[in-house]
Short mmCIF file of C-alpha atoms in Angstrom, two decimals:
data_model
loop_
_atom_site.label_atom_id
_atom_site.label_comp_id
_atom_site.label_asym_id
_atom_site.label_seq_id
_atom_site.Cartn_x
_atom_site.Cartn_y
_atom_site.Cartn_z
CA MET A 1 32.81 -2.95 34.13
CA THR A 2 36.06 -1.23 34.89
CA ASN A 3 37.72 1.09 32.36
CA ILE A 4 41.41 0.70 31.68
CA SER A 5 43.96 2.40 29.44
CA GLY A 6 47.67 2.29 28.83
CA LYS A 7 50.47 2.09 26.31
CA THR A 8 52.11 -1.02 24.92
CA THR A 9 55.86 -1.48 24.64
CA ASN A 10 55.59 -1.26 20.84
CA GLY A 11 54.05 2.24 20.97
CA PHE A 12 50.29 1.67 20.74
CA THR A 13 47.84 3.19 23.19
CA TYR A 14 44.84 1.19 24.27
CA GLU A 15 41.52 1.84 25.90
CA GLY A 16 39.34 -0.93 27.14
CA GLU A 17 37.29 -2.42 29.88
CA TYR A 18 37.13 -5.54 31.96
CA GLU A 19 34.61 -7.21 34.19
CA LEU A 20 34.57 -9.96 36.75
CA ILE A 21 32.23 -12.55 35.28
CA HIS A 22 32.68 -15.17 38.03
CA ALA A 23 34.48 -15.15 41.35
CA ASP A 24 37.66 -16.29 39.62
CA ARG A 25 37.31 -15.11 36.00
CA VAL A 26 37.75 -11.78 34.19
CA ARG A 27 36.82 -10.90 30.63
CA TRP A 28 38.39 -7.87 28.87
CA SER A 29 38.33 -6.04 25.55
CA ALA A 30 40.63 -3.31 24.25
CA THR A 31 40.93 -0.98 21.27
CA TYR A 32 44.43 -0.12 20.06
CA ARG A 33 45.52 3.11 18.39
CA ARG A 34 48.71 4.79 17.25
CA ASP A 35 48.75 8.57 16.91
CA GLY A 36 44.96 8.51 17.27
CA ILE A 37 44.48 6.13 14.33
CA PHE A 38 42.57 2.90 14.98
CA PHE A 39 44.71 -0.21 14.50
CA GLY A 40 42.63 -3.01 15.96
CA MET A 41 40.69 -4.56 18.76
CA ARG A 42 41.31 -7.65 20.86
CA HIS A 43 39.55 -9.43 23.67
CA GLY A 44 40.56 -12.04 26.18
CA GLY A 45 40.09 -13.47 29.60
CA ILE A 46 41.96 -14.56 32.68
CA ASN A 47 40.95 -17.52 34.83
CA GLU A 48 41.84 -18.77 38.30
CA LEU A 49 41.78 -15.40 40.06
CA LEU A 50 40.20 -16.57 43.32
CA GLY A 51 41.81 -14.66 46.19
CA VAL A 52 43.71 -12.22 43.96
CA SER A 53 43.53 -8.56 45.04
CA PRO A 54 41.75 -6.03 42.80
CA GLY A 55 45.04 -4.24 42.11
CA ASP A 56 46.69 -7.48 41.02
CA VAL A 57 43.69 -8.31 38.83
CA GLN A 58 44.02 -4.93 37.09
CA GLN A 59 47.75 -5.44 36.57
CA GLY A 60 47.10 -8.91 35.20
CA VAL A 61 44.57 -7.52 32.73
CA MET A 62 47.03 -4.83 31.61
CA ASP A 63 49.75 -7.46 31.17
CA ASP A 64 47.40 -9.68 29.15
CA ILE A 65 46.33 -6.75 26.95
CA GLU A 66 50.02 -5.96 26.32
CA PHE A 67 50.95 -9.57 25.59
CA THR A 68 47.98 -10.19 23.28
CA TRP A 69 48.77 -7.13 21.15
CA THR A 70 52.56 -7.38 20.99
CA GLN A 71 52.42 -11.07 20.04
CA ALA A 72 49.97 -10.30 17.21
CA CYS A 73 52.06 -7.52 15.64
#
């Protein structure tokens, strides 16, 4: 598992983790907060990552976490 954290464009911070579950698949989960107050949790996955660098995988996870939350709010 790899820990990850960041801030969404709509002002929520998130903390989460992701793991490579197959050579080409990642699963992630994240908890979202605003001003320290819990607002929700989401999870997701990204497929077809064969040959993608670890840095690009992390950026892809962060982008997916952002997209999943901002589309839900």
